[in-house]
Each structure stands twice: as C-alpha cells, then as structure tokens.
Tab-separated table of C-alpha atoms and ligand atoms in Angstrom:
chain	number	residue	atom	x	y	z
A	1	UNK	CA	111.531	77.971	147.913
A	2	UNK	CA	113.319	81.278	147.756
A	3	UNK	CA	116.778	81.580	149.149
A	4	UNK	CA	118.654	85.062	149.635
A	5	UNK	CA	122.717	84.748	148.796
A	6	UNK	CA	125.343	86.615	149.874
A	7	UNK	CA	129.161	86.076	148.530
A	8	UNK	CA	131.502	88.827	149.745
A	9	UNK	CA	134.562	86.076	149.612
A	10	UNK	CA	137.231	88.032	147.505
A	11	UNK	CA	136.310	91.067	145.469
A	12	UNK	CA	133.020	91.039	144.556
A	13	UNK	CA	129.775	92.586	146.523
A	14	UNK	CA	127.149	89.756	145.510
A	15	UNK	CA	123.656	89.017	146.510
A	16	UNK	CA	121.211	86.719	144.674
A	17	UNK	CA	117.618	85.462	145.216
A	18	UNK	CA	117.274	81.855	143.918
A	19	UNK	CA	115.155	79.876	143.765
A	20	UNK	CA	115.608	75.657	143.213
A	21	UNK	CA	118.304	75.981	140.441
A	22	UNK	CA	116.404	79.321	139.012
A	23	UNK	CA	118.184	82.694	139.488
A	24	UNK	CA	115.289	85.542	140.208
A	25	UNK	CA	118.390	88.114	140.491
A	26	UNK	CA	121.727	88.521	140.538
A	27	UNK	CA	123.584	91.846	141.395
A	28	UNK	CA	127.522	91.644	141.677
A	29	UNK	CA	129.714	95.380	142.580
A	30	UNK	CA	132.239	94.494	141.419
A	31	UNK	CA	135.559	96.520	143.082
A	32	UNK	CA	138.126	95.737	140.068
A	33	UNK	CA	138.669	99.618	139.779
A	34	UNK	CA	139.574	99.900	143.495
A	35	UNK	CA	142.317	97.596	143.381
A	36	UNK	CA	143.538	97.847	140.168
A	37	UNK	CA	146.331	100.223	140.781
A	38	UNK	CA	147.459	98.029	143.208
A	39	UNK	CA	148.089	95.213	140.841
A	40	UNK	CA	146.044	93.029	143.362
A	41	UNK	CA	143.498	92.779	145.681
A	42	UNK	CA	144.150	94.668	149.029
A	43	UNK	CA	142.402	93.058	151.758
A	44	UNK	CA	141.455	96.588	153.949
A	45	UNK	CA	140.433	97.868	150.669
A	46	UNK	CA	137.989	95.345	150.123
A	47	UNK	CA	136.528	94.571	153.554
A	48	UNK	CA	135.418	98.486	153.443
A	49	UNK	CA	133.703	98.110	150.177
A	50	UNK	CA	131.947	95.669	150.755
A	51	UNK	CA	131.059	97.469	154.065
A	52	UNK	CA	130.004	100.339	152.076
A	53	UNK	CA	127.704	98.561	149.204
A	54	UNK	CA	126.355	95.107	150.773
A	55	UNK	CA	123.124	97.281	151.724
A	56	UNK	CA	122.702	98.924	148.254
A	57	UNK	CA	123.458	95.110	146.750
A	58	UNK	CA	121.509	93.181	148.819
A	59	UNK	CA	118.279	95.986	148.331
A	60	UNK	CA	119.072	96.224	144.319
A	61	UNK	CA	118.842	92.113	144.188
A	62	UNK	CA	115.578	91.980	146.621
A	63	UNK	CA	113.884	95.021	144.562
A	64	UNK	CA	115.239	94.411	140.906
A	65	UNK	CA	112.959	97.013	139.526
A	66	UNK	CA	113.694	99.727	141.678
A	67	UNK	CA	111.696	101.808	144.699
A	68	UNK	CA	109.214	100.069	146.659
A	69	UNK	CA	108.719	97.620	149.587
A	70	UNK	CA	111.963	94.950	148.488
A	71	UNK	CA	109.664	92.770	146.687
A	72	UNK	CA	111.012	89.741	146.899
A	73	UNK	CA	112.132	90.001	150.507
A	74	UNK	CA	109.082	89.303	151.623
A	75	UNK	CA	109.112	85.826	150.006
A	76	UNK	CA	112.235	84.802	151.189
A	77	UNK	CA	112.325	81.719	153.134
A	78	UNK	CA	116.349	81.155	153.928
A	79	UNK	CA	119.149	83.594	153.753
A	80	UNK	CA	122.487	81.833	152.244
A	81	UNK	CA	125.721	82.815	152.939
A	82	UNK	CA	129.449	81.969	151.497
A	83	UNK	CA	131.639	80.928	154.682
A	84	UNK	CA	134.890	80.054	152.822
A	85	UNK	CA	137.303	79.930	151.341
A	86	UNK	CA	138.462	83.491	150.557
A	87	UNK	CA	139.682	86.543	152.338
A	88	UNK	CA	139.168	86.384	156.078
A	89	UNK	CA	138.108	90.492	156.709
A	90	UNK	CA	135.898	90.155	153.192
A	91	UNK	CA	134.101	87.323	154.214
A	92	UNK	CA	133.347	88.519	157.589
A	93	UNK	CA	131.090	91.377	155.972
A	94	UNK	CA	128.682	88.694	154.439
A	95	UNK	CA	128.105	86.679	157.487
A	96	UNK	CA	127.705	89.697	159.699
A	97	UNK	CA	124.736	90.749	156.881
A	98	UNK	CA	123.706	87.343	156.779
A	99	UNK	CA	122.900	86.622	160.573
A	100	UNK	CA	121.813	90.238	161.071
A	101	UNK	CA	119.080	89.436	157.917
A	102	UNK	CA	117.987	86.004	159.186
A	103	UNK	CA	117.684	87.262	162.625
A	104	UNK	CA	115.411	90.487	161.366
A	105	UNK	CA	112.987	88.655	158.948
A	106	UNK	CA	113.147	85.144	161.797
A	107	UNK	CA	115.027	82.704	158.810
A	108	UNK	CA	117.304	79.721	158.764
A	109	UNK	CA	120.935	80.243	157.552
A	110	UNK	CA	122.583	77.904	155.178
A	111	UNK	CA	126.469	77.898	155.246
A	112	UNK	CA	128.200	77.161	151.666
A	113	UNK	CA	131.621	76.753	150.827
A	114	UNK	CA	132.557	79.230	148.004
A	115	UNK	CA	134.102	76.261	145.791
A	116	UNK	CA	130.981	73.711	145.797
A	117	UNK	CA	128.925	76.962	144.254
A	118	UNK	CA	132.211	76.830	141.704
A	119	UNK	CA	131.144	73.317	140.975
A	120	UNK	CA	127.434	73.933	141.071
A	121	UNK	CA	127.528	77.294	138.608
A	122	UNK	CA	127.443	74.543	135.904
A	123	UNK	CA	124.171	73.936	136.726
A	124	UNK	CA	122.860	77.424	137.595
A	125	UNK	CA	119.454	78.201	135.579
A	126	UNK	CA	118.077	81.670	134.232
A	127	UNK	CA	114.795	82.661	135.946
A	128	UNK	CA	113.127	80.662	132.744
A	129	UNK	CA	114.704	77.724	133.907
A	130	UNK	CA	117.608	77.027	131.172
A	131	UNK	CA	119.223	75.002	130.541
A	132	UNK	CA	117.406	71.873	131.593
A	133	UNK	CA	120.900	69.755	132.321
A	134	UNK	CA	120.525	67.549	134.990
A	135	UNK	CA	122.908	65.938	137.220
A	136	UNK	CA	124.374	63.017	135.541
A	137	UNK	CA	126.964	61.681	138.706
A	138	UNK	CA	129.938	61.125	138.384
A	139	UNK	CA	132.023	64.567	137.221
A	140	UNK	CA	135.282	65.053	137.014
A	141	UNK	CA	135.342	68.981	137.828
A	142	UNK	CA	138.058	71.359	137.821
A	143	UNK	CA	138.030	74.416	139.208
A	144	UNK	CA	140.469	77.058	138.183
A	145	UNK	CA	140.091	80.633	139.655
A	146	UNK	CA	142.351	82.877	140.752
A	147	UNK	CA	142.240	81.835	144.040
A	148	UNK	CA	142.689	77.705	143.035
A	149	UNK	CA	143.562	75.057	140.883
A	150	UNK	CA	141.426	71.842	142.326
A	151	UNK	CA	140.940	68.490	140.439
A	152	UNK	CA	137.353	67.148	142.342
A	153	UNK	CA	135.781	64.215	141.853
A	154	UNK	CA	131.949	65.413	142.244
A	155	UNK	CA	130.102	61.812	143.042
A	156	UNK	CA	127.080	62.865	143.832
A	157	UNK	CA	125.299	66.342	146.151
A	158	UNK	CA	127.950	66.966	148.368
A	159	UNK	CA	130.101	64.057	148.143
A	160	UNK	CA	133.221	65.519	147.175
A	161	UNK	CA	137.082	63.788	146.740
A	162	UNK	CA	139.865	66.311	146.033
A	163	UNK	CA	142.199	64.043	143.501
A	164	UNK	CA	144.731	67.495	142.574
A	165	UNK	CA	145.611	70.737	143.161
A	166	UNK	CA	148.086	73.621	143.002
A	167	UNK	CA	151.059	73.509	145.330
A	168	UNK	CA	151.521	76.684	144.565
A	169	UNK	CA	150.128	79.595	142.497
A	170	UNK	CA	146.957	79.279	141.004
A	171	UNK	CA	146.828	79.383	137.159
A	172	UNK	CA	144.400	82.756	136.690
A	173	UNK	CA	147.114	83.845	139.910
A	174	UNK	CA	150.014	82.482	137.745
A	175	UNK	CA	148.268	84.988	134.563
A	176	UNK	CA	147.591	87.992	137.088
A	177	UNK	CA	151.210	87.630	137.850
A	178	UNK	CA	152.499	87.736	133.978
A	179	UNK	CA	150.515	90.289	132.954
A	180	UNK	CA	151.755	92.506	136.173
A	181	UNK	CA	155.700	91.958	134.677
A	182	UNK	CA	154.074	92.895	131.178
A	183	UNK	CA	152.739	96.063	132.920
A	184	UNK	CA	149.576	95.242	131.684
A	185	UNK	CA	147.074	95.888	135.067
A	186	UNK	CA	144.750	93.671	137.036
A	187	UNK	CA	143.356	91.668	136.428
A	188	UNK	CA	145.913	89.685	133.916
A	189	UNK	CA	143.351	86.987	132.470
A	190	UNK	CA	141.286	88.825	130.206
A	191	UNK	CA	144.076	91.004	128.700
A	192	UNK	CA	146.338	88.308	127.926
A	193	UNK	CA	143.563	86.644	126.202
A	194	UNK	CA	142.658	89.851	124.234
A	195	UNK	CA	146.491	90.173	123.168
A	196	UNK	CA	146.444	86.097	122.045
A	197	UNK	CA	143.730	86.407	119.946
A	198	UNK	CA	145.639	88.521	117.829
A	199	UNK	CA	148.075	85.721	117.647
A	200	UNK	CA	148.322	83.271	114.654
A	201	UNK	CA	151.573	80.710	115.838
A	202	UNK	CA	150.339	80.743	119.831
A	203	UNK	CA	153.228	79.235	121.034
A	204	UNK	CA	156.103	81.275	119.642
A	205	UNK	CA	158.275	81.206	122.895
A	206	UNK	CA	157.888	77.602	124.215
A	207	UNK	CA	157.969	78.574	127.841
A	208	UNK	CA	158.209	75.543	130.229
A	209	UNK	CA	155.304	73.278	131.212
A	210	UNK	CA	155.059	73.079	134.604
A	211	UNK	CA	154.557	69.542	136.646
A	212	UNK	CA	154.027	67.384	133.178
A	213	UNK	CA	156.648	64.674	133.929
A	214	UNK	CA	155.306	63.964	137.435
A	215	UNK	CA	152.950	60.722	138.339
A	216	UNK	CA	150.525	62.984	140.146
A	217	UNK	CA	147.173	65.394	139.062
A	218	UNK	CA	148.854	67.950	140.902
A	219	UNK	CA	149.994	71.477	139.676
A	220	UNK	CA	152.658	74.086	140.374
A	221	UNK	CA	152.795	77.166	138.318
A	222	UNK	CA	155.586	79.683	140.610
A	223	UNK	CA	158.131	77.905	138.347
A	224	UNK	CA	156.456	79.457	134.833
A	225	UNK	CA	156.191	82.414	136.598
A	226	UNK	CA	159.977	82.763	137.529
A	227	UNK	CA	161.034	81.613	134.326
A	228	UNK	CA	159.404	84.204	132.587
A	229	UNK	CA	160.979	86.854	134.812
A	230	UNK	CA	163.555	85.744	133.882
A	231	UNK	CA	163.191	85.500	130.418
A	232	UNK	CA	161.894	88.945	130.137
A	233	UNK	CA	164.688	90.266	132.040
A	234	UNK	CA	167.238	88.599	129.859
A	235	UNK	CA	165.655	89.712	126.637
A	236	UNK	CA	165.981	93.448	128.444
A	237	UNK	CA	161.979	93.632	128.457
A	238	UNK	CA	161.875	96.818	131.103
A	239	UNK	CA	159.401	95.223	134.001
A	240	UNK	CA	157.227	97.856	135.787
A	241	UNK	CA	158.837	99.301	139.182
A	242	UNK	CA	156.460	98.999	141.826
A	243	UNK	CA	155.998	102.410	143.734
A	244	UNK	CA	158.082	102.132	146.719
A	245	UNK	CA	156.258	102.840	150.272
A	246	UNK	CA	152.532	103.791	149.593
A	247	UNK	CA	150.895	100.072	149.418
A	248	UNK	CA	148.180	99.393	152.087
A	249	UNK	CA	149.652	96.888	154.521
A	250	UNK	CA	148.493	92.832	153.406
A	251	UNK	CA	149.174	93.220	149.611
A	252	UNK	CA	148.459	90.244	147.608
A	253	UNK	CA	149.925	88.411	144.764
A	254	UNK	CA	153.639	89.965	146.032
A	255	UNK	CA	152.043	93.184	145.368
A	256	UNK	CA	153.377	96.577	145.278
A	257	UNK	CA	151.407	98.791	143.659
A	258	UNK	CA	152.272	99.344	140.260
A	259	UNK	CA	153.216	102.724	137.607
A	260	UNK	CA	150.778	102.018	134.769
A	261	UNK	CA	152.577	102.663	131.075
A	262	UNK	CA	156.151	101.839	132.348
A	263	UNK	CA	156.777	99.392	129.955
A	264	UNK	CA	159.649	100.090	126.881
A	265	UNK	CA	158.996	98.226	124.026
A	266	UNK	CA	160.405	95.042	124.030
A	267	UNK	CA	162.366	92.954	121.494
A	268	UNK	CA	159.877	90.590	121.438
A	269	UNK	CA	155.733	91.330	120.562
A	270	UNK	CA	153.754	91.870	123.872
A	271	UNK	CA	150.842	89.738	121.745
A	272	UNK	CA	153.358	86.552	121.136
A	273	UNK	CA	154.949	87.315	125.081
A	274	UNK	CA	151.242	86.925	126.117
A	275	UNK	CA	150.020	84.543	123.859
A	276	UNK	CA	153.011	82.277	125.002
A	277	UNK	CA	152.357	82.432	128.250
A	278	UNK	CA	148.668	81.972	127.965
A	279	UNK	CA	149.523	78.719	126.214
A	280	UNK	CA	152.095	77.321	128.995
A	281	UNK	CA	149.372	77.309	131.555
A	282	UNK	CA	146.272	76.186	129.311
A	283	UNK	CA	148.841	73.553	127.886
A	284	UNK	CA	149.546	72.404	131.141
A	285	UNK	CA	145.921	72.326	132.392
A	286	UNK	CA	145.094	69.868	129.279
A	287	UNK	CA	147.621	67.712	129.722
A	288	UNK	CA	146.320	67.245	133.497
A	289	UNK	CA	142.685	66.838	132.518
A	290	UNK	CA	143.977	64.095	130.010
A	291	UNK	CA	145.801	62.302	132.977
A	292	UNK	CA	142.814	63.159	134.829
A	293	UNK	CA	140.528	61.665	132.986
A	294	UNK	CA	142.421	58.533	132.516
A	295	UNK	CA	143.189	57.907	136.347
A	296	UNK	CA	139.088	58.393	137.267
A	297	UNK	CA	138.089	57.033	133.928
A	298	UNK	CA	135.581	59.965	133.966
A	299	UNK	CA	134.745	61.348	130.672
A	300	UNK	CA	132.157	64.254	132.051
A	301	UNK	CA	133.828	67.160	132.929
A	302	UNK	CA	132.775	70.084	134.643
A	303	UNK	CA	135.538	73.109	134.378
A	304	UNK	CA	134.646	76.398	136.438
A	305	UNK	CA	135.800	79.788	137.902
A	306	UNK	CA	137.116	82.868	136.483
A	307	UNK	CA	139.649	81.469	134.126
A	308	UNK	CA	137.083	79.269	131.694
A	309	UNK	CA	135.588	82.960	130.737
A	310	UNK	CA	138.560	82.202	128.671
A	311	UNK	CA	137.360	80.974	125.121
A	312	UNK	CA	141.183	79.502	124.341
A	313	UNK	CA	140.727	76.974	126.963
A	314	UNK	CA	136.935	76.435	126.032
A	315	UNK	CA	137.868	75.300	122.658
A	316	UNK	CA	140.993	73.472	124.115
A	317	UNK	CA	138.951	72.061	126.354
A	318	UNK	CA	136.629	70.823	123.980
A	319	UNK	CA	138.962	69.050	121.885
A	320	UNK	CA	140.468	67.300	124.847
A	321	UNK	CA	137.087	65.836	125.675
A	322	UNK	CA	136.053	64.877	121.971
A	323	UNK	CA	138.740	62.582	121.608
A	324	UNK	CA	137.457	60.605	124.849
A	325	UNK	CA	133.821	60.566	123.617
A	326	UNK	CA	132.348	62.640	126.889
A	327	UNK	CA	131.533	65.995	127.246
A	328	UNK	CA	131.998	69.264	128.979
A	329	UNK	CA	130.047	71.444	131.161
A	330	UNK	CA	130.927	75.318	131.711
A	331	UNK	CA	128.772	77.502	133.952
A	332	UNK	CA	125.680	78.586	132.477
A	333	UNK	CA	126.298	81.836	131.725
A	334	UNK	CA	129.316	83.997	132.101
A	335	UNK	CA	128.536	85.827	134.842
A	336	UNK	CA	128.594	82.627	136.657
A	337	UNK	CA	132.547	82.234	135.751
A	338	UNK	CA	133.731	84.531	138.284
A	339	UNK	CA	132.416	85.081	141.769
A	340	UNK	CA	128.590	85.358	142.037
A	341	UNK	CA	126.060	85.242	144.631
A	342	UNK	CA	123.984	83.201	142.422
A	343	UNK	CA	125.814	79.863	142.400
A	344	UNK	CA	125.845	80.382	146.365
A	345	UNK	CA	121.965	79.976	146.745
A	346	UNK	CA	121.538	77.270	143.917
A	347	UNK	CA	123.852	74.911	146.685
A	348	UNK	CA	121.943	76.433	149.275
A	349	UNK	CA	118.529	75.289	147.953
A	350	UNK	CA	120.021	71.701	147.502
A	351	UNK	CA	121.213	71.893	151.687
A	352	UNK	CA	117.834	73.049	152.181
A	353	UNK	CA	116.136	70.228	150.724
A	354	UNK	CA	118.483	68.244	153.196
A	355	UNK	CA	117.837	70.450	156.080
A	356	UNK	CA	121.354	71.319	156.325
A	357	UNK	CA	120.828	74.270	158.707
A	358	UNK	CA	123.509	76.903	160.774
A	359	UNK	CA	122.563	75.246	163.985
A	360	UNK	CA	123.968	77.982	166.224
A	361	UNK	CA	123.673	81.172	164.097
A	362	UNK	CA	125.439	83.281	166.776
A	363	UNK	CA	128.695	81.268	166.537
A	364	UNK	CA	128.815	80.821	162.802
A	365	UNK	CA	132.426	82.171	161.446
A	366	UNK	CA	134.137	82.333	158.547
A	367	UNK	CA	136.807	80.224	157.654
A	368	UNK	CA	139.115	81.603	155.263
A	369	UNK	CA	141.058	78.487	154.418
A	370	UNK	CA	137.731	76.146	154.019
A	371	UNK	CA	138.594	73.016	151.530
A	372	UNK	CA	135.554	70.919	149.678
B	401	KG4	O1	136.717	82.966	140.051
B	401	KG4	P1	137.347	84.315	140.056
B	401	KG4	O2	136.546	85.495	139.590
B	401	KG4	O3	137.838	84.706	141.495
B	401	KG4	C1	138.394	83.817	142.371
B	401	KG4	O4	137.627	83.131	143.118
B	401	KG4	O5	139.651	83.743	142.378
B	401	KG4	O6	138.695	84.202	139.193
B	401	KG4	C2	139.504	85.300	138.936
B	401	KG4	C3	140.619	84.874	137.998
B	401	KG4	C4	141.687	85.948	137.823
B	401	KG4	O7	142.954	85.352	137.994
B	401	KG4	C5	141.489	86.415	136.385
B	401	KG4	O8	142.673	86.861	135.767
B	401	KG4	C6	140.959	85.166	135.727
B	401	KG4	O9	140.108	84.592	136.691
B	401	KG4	N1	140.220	85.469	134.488
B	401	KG4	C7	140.602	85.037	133.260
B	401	KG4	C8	139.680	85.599	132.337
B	401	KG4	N2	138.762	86.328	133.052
B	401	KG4	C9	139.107	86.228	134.371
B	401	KG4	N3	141.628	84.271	132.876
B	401	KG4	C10	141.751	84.029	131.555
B	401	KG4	N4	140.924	84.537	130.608
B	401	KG4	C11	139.878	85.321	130.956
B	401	KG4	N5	139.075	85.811	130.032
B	402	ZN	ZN1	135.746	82.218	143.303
C-alpha cells in the first residue's frame, strides 16, 4: 500500500512515498537559509516557499531517479497530508496540494496530526525495512521540538493521553532564543551543541532549573530565558541589536531580524555560556522524564523532534533510563528528528488500515493549533 505525504507545517517543503512503515523516498527543502537572517521563521516567507517548491518536492520524491513518467505516482493508492499543528499560511500550501493530487489521480486523503508522526518517527523504517522494532504498548513519549514540549502517554495506535507540557516556550524555542542573545543565528540547537562539545565542566554557570520544585510533569522555560538576559547583560555580554523597521510583519520567536557578528567578546567563554545553558534545559528535561516515569510507572520511552538530534541529551537520556531497567527509542534515523514527510505517511498507512478517511475532501482545513 503506497501512501504519498506531504508536511509543509513549519519550515520544511516535505513529500514522502511510504509504504507500511517502509520509506520509498523522502525529499525535505529545507528553507533554514531564508529565514535565518531573521533569527526566526517568518510566516509570509515561508507560505511562498513552499508555494514555490511543493511541485519540484513532491515530483523529486515521486521520480527519485530523475526524468521520466513520476514512477511511483502511478502506484500510489492514498495521498497523506499534515493538518496540524504548525503555521496556519504554511500548512495551507500542503492541503491545497494534497486535495488538488487526490482529486487528479481519484485517491482517498488521510488527515495526520504533525505530532502523532513525532511519536511514530520512532518507528519509521528504511526502504529495506530496518529496524524491525515493533510496537511494544505502553510508551511514555516525549516530544520536544521547537514548536513543543509534550509528555504523551502513547497506549496503543492512536490512543493518546497528554500527561505534560510547556506553559510556555518550548525547550529547542527556549535554545533558538539563547543562541539569538549569543548572536549566534538560527537555528540555536545545533550551534550550542557544537560550542558544548568543546566543553569539559558543562555546567560552569549553574543557570536556574526551571519548574523542578513543582508536583506537576509540566514545563516552563521563558524564566531560563529571562534569566540569562539578564545574566548576560549584567556580565556586560553586548547582545545583538535587532535591525529596527525592515522585519516582515508576523515575526516569530520575538523576532527582529538580527546584525550577524555583533557580538564583543564577553567576560565569560561563549563555549561555557552555551554549554551552560544547554545543560539548564537538558537538566530540566531529565529530571521530568524521571518524575515521568515514576508517576506512569512506564519504563519505555520514546523521545522525538528536532531537539534529540542532540547527542548530549541522547546520552543523558540513556543514563536516565538505565537506572530504571527500560529503554529508549529515538527516531530511526536523523532525518526523522526534525520535520519530515516521511513520519506523516508511516501514521497514514496505520489510518488506512483503519479506514480513517477525509470524508468531505472539499471542506478539509488546517488547524494550526491541533493537540494529540
Ligand atoms: O522538530 P523540529 O525540526 O521543528 C519543529 O516542529 O519545531 O525542531 C526544531 C528545533 C529547533 O528549536 C532547533 O534549534 C532544535 O530543534 N534542534 C536542536 C538540534 N537540532 C535541531 N536542538 C539541540 N541540538 C541539536 N542538534
Ligand atoms: Zn515538528
């Protein structure tokens, strides 16, 4: 059963062709260069990208050789499509391609909410079929993006109980954000981790833990962020000025766009300043998953989205779990970290096999603020 997946939720153009858990193909524009100056993703920006590419992406994932009839178009028997969560004008651009394809070739469409592929990526296969995991219910799955911060309690195929989440910034928003005041660009997650690895004492500065002390498994991370404005302000760390009057209108992540290089040196190391901070979040996302993991008495954890590309928390991660005799699943591959088309049609295939259908194609919509 071959399924055709589009994801235009955020920043990414991606289509995939799946097929059960298999990915045939997998093509993602990314538009990271767009909006980097920015500091952040513009929403007008984006929706025109994706305009621009989704027919390139959607022909370069149906033909992965090049030139030719698209050869796996043909064999398509659903066309997938990511409804929400994510940016309203971005996510429009999918579902217009979507219905326009499933109308054209006569083909059901599947609705999926952009978090359950999050959850599902752990179980995404190459086109060889690897890895073999199989579902082994229940998970205790976490989902940290730059978009969210979601303890789930995955029971079985969509059964889903939301048991935490951010009240507030996300933690890969909450490392976007600190690597902005370091004048380091967008996005923040990789770079601080290339600057910590450099780092032999991680935790040099201490900076607060956010949320430890309370009962719940929820998180707030605007707090760290402030703090460390602050700090760096105190210490007379010069924080990039944002450009005044140029930004697009509907700037995210408080954005102005930002001078590049504006940063004086500091009296502290940029590698300890980002290695600290790096450690305030992860610290605080271990502490959670502990707390998690003894309120569900879950030891099988499934962690996902863009900030477990992060090898830090992997091996953090790891640890946490050893100690409670489980184990951890991360998505298959790291291209299945951040946003993909592929995870999209491996949650399709399982809605197909449950005929979960768009009954009325014509009045499917996005919906920006869609929870699990
Ligand atoms: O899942 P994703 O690609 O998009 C959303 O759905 O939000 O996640 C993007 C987030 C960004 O905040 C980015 O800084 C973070 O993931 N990220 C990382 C790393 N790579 C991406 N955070 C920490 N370490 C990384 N290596
Ligand atoms: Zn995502």
């Amino acid at each position: 059963m071959h399924i055709l997946a589009i994801d235009t939720s955020c920043d990414e153009t991606s289509v995939a062709v799946t097929d059960g858990r298999k990915v045939l193909s997998n093509v993602i524009y990314s538009q990271v260069l767009l909006h980097k100056k920015w500091g952040g993703v513009v929403p007008s920006i984006a929706k025109r990208a994706h305009e621009e590419r989704i027919n390139f992406v959607v022909e370069s994932a149906c033909h992965p050789r090049g030139g030719g009839d698209p050869e796996l178009l043909n064999s398509i028997d659903y066309i997938a499509v990511t409804q929400g969560p994510g940016l309203a004008v971005a996510l429009e651009v999918g579902i217009k391609k979507a219905k326009e394809l499933a109308k054209k070739y006569r083909k059901k469409l599947i609705a999926v909410n952009h978090l359950e592929g999050h959850i599902y990526s752990a179980f995404v296969q190459n086109s060889q079929g690897n890895p073999k995991r199989d579902f082994n219910f229940p998970y205790l799955a976490l989902i940290i993006s730059g978009g969210h911060t979601e303890f789930v309690i995955f029971k079985n195929h969509f059964e889903y109980e939301i048991i935490g989440q951010t009240l507030d910034d996300a933690a890969g928003e909450a490392l976007d954000k600190a690597a902005k005041l370091l004048g380091l660009g967008y996005p923040g997650g990789p770079v601080l981790e290339r600057l910590a690895k450099e780092v032999r004492n991680k935790d040099g500065h201490n900076f607060p833990r956010p949320m430890l002390k309370s009962k719940d498994l929820n998180f707030s991370f605007s707090g760290l962020k402030t703090s460390f404005y602050y700090f760096l302000k105190s210490n007379n760390h010069v924080i990039p000025v944002p450009i005044r009057g140029q930004a697009p209108a509907g700037i995210q992540l408080n954005g102005s766009p930002i001078r590049s290089g504006m940063t004086k040196e500091s009296k502290y190391d940029l590698r300890q300043l980002a290695s600290s901070f790096q450690e305030a979040v992860f610290d605080t996302l271990i502490k959670k998953t502990e707390k998690a993991i003894k309120f569900t008495t879950i030891n099988q954890l499934i962690v996902v989205g863009g900030v477990v590309a992060n090898f830090r928390l992997r091996k953090l991660m790891r640890d946490l779990i050893k100690k409670y005799n489980g184990e951890v699943l991360f998505p298959s591959y790291k291209y299945l970290t951040g946003d993909n088309a592929a995870m999209i049609g491996i949650v399709a295939g399982f809605k197909a096999e449950k005929s979960l259908f768009v009954e009325d194609v014509g009045r499917l919509d996005r919906i920006p603020r869609m929870s699990l």
